[in-house]
Structures are given as C-alpha cells and as structure tokens.
mmCIF file of C-alpha atoms in Angstrom:
data_model
loop_
_atom_site.group_PDB
_atom_site.id
_atom_site.type_symbol
_atom_site.label_atom_id
_atom_site.label_comp_id
_atom_site.label_asym_id
_atom_site.label_seq_id
_atom_site.Cartn_x
_atom_site.Cartn_y
_atom_site.Cartn_z
ATOM 1 C CA UNK E 20 -0.477 0.011 0.244
ATOM 2 C CA UNK E 21 2.644 2.271 1.414
ATOM 3 C CA UNK E 22 4.899 1.853 -2.975
ATOM 4 C CA UNK E 23 1.994 2.641 -4.304
ATOM 5 C CA UNK E 24 0.989 5.456 -2.292
ATOM 6 C CA UNK E 25 3.966 6.838 -3.246
ATOM 7 C CA UNK E 26 4.273 6.058 -7.207
ATOM 8 C CA UNK E 27 0.609 8.296 -7.142
ATOM 9 C CA UNK E 28 2.068 11.540 -5.475
ATOM 10 C CA UNK E 29 5.110 11.108 -6.745
ATOM 11 C CA UNK E 30 3.088 10.561 -10.404
ATOM 12 C CA UNK E 31 1.171 13.769 -8.892
ATOM 13 C CA UNK E 32 3.858 15.816 -8.832
ATOM 14 C CA UNK E 33 5.407 15.056 -12.277
ATOM 15 C CA UNK E 34 2.259 15.572 -13.644
ATOM 16 C CA UNK E 35 1.419 19.142 -11.760
ATOM 17 C CA UNK E 36 5.448 20.050 -12.297
ATOM 18 C CA UNK E 37 5.255 19.390 -16.521
ATOM 19 C CA UNK E 38 1.894 21.544 -15.951
ATOM 20 C CA UNK E 39 3.002 24.354 -14.197
ATOM 21 C CA UNK E 40 5.910 24.798 -17.065
ATOM 22 C CA UNK E 41 3.409 24.951 -20.328
ATOM 23 C CA UNK E 42 1.790 27.172 -18.058
ATOM 24 C CA UNK E 43 4.782 29.273 -17.716
ATOM 25 C CA UNK E 44 5.942 28.496 -20.838
ATOM 26 C CA UNK E 45 2.576 30.581 -22.615
ATOM 27 C CA UNK E 46 2.008 34.083 -23.304
ATOM 28 C CA UNK E 47 0.498 35.231 -20.223
ATOM 29 C CA UNK E 48 -2.471 37.811 -22.819
ATOM 30 C CA UNK E 49 -1.445 36.159 -25.809
ATOM 31 C CA UNK E 50 -0.510 38.802 -27.535
ATOM 32 C CA UNK E 51 0.910 37.902 -31.567
ATOM 33 C CA UNK E 52 4.529 38.237 -31.697
ATOM 34 C CA UNK E 53 5.473 41.920 -34.456
ATOM 35 C CA UNK E 54 7.799 39.338 -36.339
ATOM 36 C CA UNK E 55 7.682 40.454 -39.752
ATOM 37 C CA UNK E 56 7.070 43.802 -41.251
ATOM 38 C CA UNK E 57 3.271 43.440 -42.119
ATOM 39 C CA UNK E 58 2.070 43.259 -38.715
ATOM 40 C CA UNK E 59 4.492 46.362 -38.052
ATOM 41 C CA UNK E 60 1.985 48.310 -40.292
ATOM 42 C CA UNK E 61 -1.328 46.423 -39.484
ATOM 43 C CA UNK E 62 -0.147 47.655 -35.859
ATOM 44 C CA UNK E 63 0.049 51.650 -36.301
ATOM 45 C CA UNK E 64 -3.101 51.521 -38.422
ATOM 46 C CA UNK E 65 -4.158 51.360 -34.152
ATOM 47 C CA UNK E 66 -2.191 54.148 -33.864
ATOM 48 C CA UNK E 67 -4.466 56.384 -34.098
ATOM 49 C CA UNK E 68 -6.970 58.304 -32.064
ATOM 50 C CA UNK E 69 -10.726 56.809 -31.450
ATOM 51 C CA UNK E 70 -11.255 59.137 -29.213
ATOM 52 C CA UNK E 71 -12.012 62.933 -30.400
ATOM 53 C CA UNK E 72 -12.158 66.237 -28.386
ATOM 54 C CA UNK E 73 -15.373 67.693 -30.495
ATOM 55 C CA UNK E 74 -17.189 68.337 -27.106
ATOM 56 C CA UNK E 75 -13.960 69.533 -24.743
ATOM 57 C CA UNK E 76 -13.793 72.025 -27.718
ATOM 58 C CA UNK E 77 -17.796 72.340 -29.248
ATOM 59 C CA UNK E 78 -18.564 75.144 -26.239
ATOM 60 C CA UNK E 79 -15.390 77.472 -27.102
ATOM 61 C CA UNK E 80 -16.698 77.696 -30.681
ATOM 62 C CA UNK E 81 -17.931 80.866 -31.208
ATOM 63 C CA UNK E 82 -20.878 78.772 -33.781
ATOM 64 C CA UNK E 83 -21.935 78.236 -30.866
ATOM 65 C CA UNK E 84 -22.439 81.623 -29.348
ATOM 66 C CA UNK E 85 -24.045 83.463 -31.828
ATOM 67 C CA UNK E 86 -26.740 79.990 -32.580
ATOM 68 C CA UNK E 87 -27.526 80.707 -28.872
ATOM 69 C CA UNK E 88 -26.285 77.324 -28.136
ATOM 70 C CA UNK E 89 -24.300 77.980 -25.486
ATOM 71 C CA UNK E 90 -27.811 79.296 -24.094
ATOM 72 C CA UNK E 91 -29.870 77.988 -21.233
ATOM 73 C CA UNK E 92 -32.696 76.217 -22.465
ATOM 74 C CA UNK E 93 -31.526 76.035 -26.217
ATOM 75 C CA UNK E 94 -30.976 72.804 -26.444
ATOM 76 C CA UNK E 95 -31.816 69.689 -25.101
ATOM 77 C CA UNK E 96 -30.912 70.434 -20.420
ATOM 78 C CA UNK E 97 -29.060 67.017 -21.447
ATOM 79 C CA UNK E 98 -26.458 68.346 -24.021
ATOM 80 C CA UNK E 99 -26.313 72.113 -22.611
ATOM 81 C CA UNK E 100 -25.041 70.176 -19.617
ATOM 82 C CA UNK E 101 -22.359 68.255 -21.616
ATOM 83 C CA UNK E 102 -21.931 71.196 -22.979
ATOM 84 C CA UNK E 103 -21.049 73.431 -20.024
ATOM 85 C CA UNK E 104 -19.241 70.372 -18.398
ATOM 86 C CA UNK E 105 -16.591 70.749 -21.306
ATOM 87 C CA UNK E 106 -16.073 74.827 -21.081
ATOM 88 C CA UNK E 107 -15.671 74.712 -17.401
ATOM 89 C CA UNK E 108 -13.458 71.534 -17.007
ATOM 90 C CA UNK E 109 -15.876 70.503 -15.278
ATOM 91 C CA UNK E 110 -14.909 66.485 -13.773
ATOM 92 C CA UNK E 111 -18.608 64.572 -14.912
ATOM 93 C CA UNK E 112 -18.046 65.168 -18.203
ATOM 94 C CA UNK E 113 -14.567 63.137 -18.570
ATOM 95 C CA UNK E 114 -16.580 60.092 -17.352
ATOM 96 C CA UNK E 115 -19.512 60.763 -18.979
ATOM 97 C CA UNK E 116 -19.133 60.506 -22.724
ATOM 98 C CA UNK E 117 -16.405 58.651 -24.719
ATOM 99 C CA UNK E 118 -15.338 62.369 -26.275
ATOM 100 C CA UNK E 119 -14.423 63.723 -23.103
ATOM 101 C CA UNK E 120 -10.770 65.293 -21.389
ATOM 102 C CA UNK E 121 -10.096 61.207 -19.709
ATOM 103 C CA UNK E 122 -10.861 59.620 -22.876
ATOM 104 C CA UNK E 123 -9.402 61.902 -25.326
ATOM 105 C CA UNK E 124 -5.928 61.185 -22.950
ATOM 106 C CA UNK E 125 -5.784 57.872 -22.313
ATOM 107 C CA UNK E 126 -6.648 57.404 -26.175
ATOM 108 C CA UNK E 127 -4.122 59.281 -27.364
ATOM 109 C CA UNK E 128 -1.629 57.081 -24.939
ATOM 110 C CA UNK E 129 -2.798 54.106 -26.190
ATOM 111 C CA UNK E 130 -2.088 55.107 -30.027
ATOM 112 C CA UNK E 131 1.597 56.563 -28.078
ATOM 113 C CA UNK E 132 2.265 52.855 -27.164
ATOM 114 C CA UNK E 133 1.281 51.203 -30.695
ATOM 115 C CA UNK E 134 3.243 53.314 -32.140
ATOM 116 C CA UNK E 135 6.588 52.610 -29.359
ATOM 117 C CA UNK E 136 5.997 49.191 -29.597
ATOM 118 C CA UNK E 137 6.754 49.358 -33.731
ATOM 119 C CA UNK E 138 9.444 51.273 -33.398
ATOM 120 C CA UNK E 139 10.707 48.553 -30.955
ATOM 121 C CA UNK E 140 9.985 45.827 -33.547
ATOM 122 C CA UNK E 141 11.349 47.677 -36.003
ATOM 123 C CA UNK E 142 14.430 48.125 -33.688
ATOM 124 C CA UNK E 143 14.617 44.559 -32.795
ATOM 125 C CA UNK E 144 14.824 43.100 -36.403
ATOM 126 C CA UNK E 145 17.675 44.962 -38.112
ATOM 127 C CA UNK E 146 17.328 42.407 -41.316
ATOM 128 C CA UNK E 147 14.254 43.680 -42.495
ATOM 129 C CA UNK E 148 13.721 45.640 -45.946
ATOM 130 C CA UNK E 149 16.211 48.651 -45.328
ATOM 131 C CA UNK E 150 13.207 50.968 -47.344
ATOM 132 C CA UNK E 151 9.647 48.958 -45.109
ATOM 133 C CA UNK E 152 11.338 50.237 -42.133
ATOM 134 C CA UNK E 153 12.158 52.914 -42.956
ATOM 135 C CA UNK E 154 8.349 54.316 -44.476
ATOM 136 C CA UNK E 155 7.368 52.183 -40.669
ATOM 137 C CA UNK E 156 9.852 54.168 -38.758
ATOM 138 C CA UNK E 157 8.578 57.600 -40.326
ATOM 139 C CA UNK E 158 4.829 56.722 -39.373
ATOM 140 C CA UNK E 159 5.734 55.409 -36.288
ATOM 141 C CA UNK E 160 7.378 58.723 -34.386
ATOM 142 C CA UNK E 161 4.821 61.282 -37.365
ATOM 143 C CA UNK E 162 2.253 60.044 -35.832
ATOM 144 C CA UNK E 163 3.896 59.786 -32.654
ATOM 145 C CA UNK E 164 4.062 63.562 -32.540
ATOM 146 C CA UNK E 165 0.904 64.323 -33.356
ATOM 147 C CA UNK E 166 -0.738 62.359 -30.258
ATOM 148 C CA UNK E 167 1.804 64.358 -27.671
ATOM 149 C CA UNK E 168 1.074 67.345 -29.856
ATOM 150 C CA UNK E 169 -2.694 66.781 -28.983
ATOM 151 C CA UNK E 170 -2.522 66.612 -25.881
ATOM 152 C CA UNK E 171 0.375 69.727 -25.529
ATOM 153 C CA UNK E 172 -2.302 71.850 -27.177
ATOM 154 C CA UNK E 173 -5.232 70.802 -25.170
ATOM 155 C CA UNK E 174 -3.804 69.968 -21.564
ATOM 156 C CA UNK E 175 -1.466 72.672 -21.205
ATOM 157 C CA UNK E 176 -1.126 76.436 -21.163
ATOM 158 C CA UNK E 177 1.108 76.347 -24.736
ATOM 159 C CA UNK E 178 -0.183 79.462 -25.216
ATOM 160 C CA UNK E 179 2.175 81.385 -23.456
ATOM 161 C CA UNK E 180 4.654 81.673 -24.934
ATOM 162 C CA UNK E 181 6.947 83.906 -22.320
ATOM 163 C CA UNK E 182 6.718 81.397 -20.662
ATOM 164 C CA UNK E 183 6.539 77.671 -21.783
ATOM 165 C CA UNK E 184 10.207 76.961 -20.252
ATOM 166 C CA UNK E 185 9.597 77.156 -16.845
ATOM 167 C CA UNK E 186 5.355 75.869 -17.583
ATOM 168 C CA UNK E 187 4.617 71.898 -17.344
ATOM 169 C CA UNK E 188 4.016 69.722 -20.403
ATOM 170 C CA UNK E 189 3.018 67.185 -20.259
ATOM 171 C CA UNK E 190 4.788 63.105 -20.659
ATOM 172 C CA UNK E 191 6.456 62.908 -24.231
ATOM 173 C CA UNK E 192 6.858 58.743 -23.634
ATOM 174 C CA UNK E 193 9.074 57.239 -25.696
ATOM 175 C CA UNK E 194 9.420 53.366 -24.397
ATOM 176 C CA UNK E 195 6.980 50.840 -24.255
ATOM 177 C CA UNK E 196 5.113 50.810 -21.291
ATOM 178 C CA UNK E 197 6.779 47.247 -18.863
ATOM 179 C CA UNK E 198 5.132 48.638 -16.209
ATOM 180 C CA UNK E 199 2.089 48.792 -14.704
ATOM 181 C CA UNK E 200 0.978 52.721 -13.188
ATOM 182 C CA UNK E 201 4.052 53.284 -14.086
ATOM 183 C CA UNK E 202 4.884 57.332 -13.235
ATOM 184 C CA UNK E 203 6.889 60.275 -16.138
ATOM 185 C CA UNK E 204 8.466 63.354 -15.618
ATOM 186 C CA UNK E 205 6.470 66.327 -17.043
ATOM 187 C CA UNK E 206 9.268 68.580 -18.298
ATOM 188 C CA UNK E 207 8.270 71.141 -19.394
ATOM 189 C CA UNK E 208 6.002 72.885 -22.675
ATOM 190 C CA UNK E 209 9.350 73.499 -24.220
ATOM 191 C CA UNK E 210 10.650 70.146 -23.691
ATOM 192 C CA UNK E 211 7.883 69.217 -24.732
ATOM 193 C CA UNK E 212 7.855 71.247 -28.096
ATOM 194 C CA UNK E 213 11.337 70.196 -28.651
ATOM 195 C CA UNK E 214 10.987 66.129 -28.843
ATOM 196 C CA UNK E 215 7.837 66.590 -31.391
ATOM 197 C CA UNK E 216 9.806 68.690 -33.342
ATOM 198 C CA UNK E 217 12.840 66.337 -33.584
ATOM 199 C CA UNK E 218 10.213 63.240 -34.043
ATOM 200 C CA UNK E 219 8.872 64.897 -36.792
ATOM 201 C CA UNK E 220 11.375 66.685 -38.781
ATOM 202 C CA UNK E 221 14.299 63.791 -38.759
ATOM 203 C CA UNK E 222 10.722 61.348 -40.420
ATOM 204 C CA UNK E 223 9.193 64.131 -42.554
ATOM 205 C CA UNK E 224 10.601 62.832 -46.057
ATOM 206 C CA UNK E 225 10.947 59.579 -45.012
ATOM 207 C CA UNK E 226 6.769 59.236 -45.284
ATOM 208 C CA UNK E 227 5.320 57.369 -47.117
ATOM 209 C CA UNK E 228 2.864 57.827 -50.187
ATOM 210 C CA UNK E 229 -0.420 58.040 -50.650
ATOM 211 C CA UNK E 230 -0.007 55.471 -52.379
ATOM 212 C CA UNK E 231 1.807 53.246 -50.014
ATOM 213 C CA UNK E 232 -2.045 52.276 -48.696
ATOM 214 C CA UNK E 233 -5.051 50.709 -49.364
ATOM 215 C CA UNK E 234 -7.199 53.911 -47.277
ATOM 216 C CA UNK E 235 -4.687 56.739 -47.729
ATOM 217 C CA UNK E 236 -7.152 58.982 -45.598
ATOM 218 C CA UNK E 237 -6.124 57.194 -41.779
ATOM 219 C CA UNK E 238 -2.960 56.760 -41.991
ATOM 220 C CA UNK E 239 0.016 59.880 -41.817
ATOM 221 C CA UNK E 240 1.157 60.088 -45.487
ATOM 222 C CA UNK E 241 3.942 62.633 -46.794
ATOM 223 C CA UNK E 242 1.475 65.008 -47.590
ATOM 224 C CA UNK E 243 -0.565 64.389 -44.208
ATOM 225 C CA UNK E 244 2.662 65.412 -42.565
ATOM 226 C CA UNK E 245 3.512 68.656 -44.153
ATOM 227 C CA UNK E 246 -0.368 69.458 -43.478
ATOM 228 C CA UNK E 247 0.635 68.653 -39.734
ATOM 229 C CA UNK E 248 4.200 70.321 -40.221
#
C-alpha cells in the first residue's frame, strides 16, 4: 500500500510540474508577436485615436454662441449640461462620454503606445527590408509626435509663449510600457515641443506616399505629415 501511495504522489508531482511548465511557457495575454514588417504596418493602423475632442472644444466655438446653443434652454438639457461641463473643465464630463478629457487623454497615449511597440520591433529586427523599415519608422514617429501635440495643445498653457520654458508640459513617452502605473516626468512645454519637433522633422521626408496605403486617408502619408508640420 505504501509503495502504491508513494507512486501516486510522485506521479502527481510530475504531472503538476509539467502542467506548471506548460502554463508558465504560455504568453500571459496571448498577444501576437510582432515578427514581420507587415505586422508592424497593421499595428500602426491602430496608432490613431478613436475618440475626439469635439465635446471639449465645441462649446468654445463662436458658432455655438451665435446660435444660442450655449445658453440654457437653447437645446436639450442633457446636451447643454455636457457642453457646459466641457467648457468649465468639470469632472462629470470626464466619465460620462467617450469624447471627454479623460477618454481623449487615454486614447492619445494608447495610440502612442502602438507607435512605441512598432518602433521597438523595427529596432529589434535590423534584417528586415531597409526601405520598408524606413517608411514604417517614419509613420510611427510622426504619429507619436502628432498625438503628443494634440495633448500639449489641449492640456497645457502652450500659448503663454513667454513662460513655455517653465510651465509644465506633458509626459513625452518614447518607450513601450513594461511597468503598471509607470511614473513619468512632465517636464516643460518647451521640452515637450522640442521632442515633437525632433520626431516630426527627422522623419518628415521619409513618410510614404498615399499610394503606399489601401486607405490613405486614415494614415500618416507624406501630404498629411506636411500639413501637420
């Protein structure tokens, strides 16, 4: 009986160990490995925001005042309250709509993270086609600059030109996140703009033409890059 029990225990340990090894060898979130330039291209198709700043800025447009839409009673109460909250930077607008301060902030940084993962993959695979890599790197860096520009325009006092060297900027993220709740330095507005300029102008002439994309209006083509610049 003791021998049988010993055999059962040993067998259970072996099975448990092999099961643990199989579990630990599995990628935790089953993410796709970026092991080709084509996968980088597809990754960059997601490097654009899905949310807009429409609600944030709509109430600040002169057309809203001209047509009375910013006056109480000028439209439905719910719409008016949402626009009013956006105008006064009120917290409630941050959690109740997709087109809000919080969602737009998070969505821009989500797009930036795609750019950084793409750039890391390009850096780690020097044997890929050089021309293809140059085009993808250009799109990733210009897209990264664009999303930081959106954020610095909206969330800082960027137009206080005499003080851009001291007023707080936004975190300029250039590496994929591998730490949960990673802490970033905001730096100054001037520092943020310098990083934007570096990403943008070093790659502007390397952007692909519209013919490189199946649906060019949703990507950073060379024409779009110059318009941004």
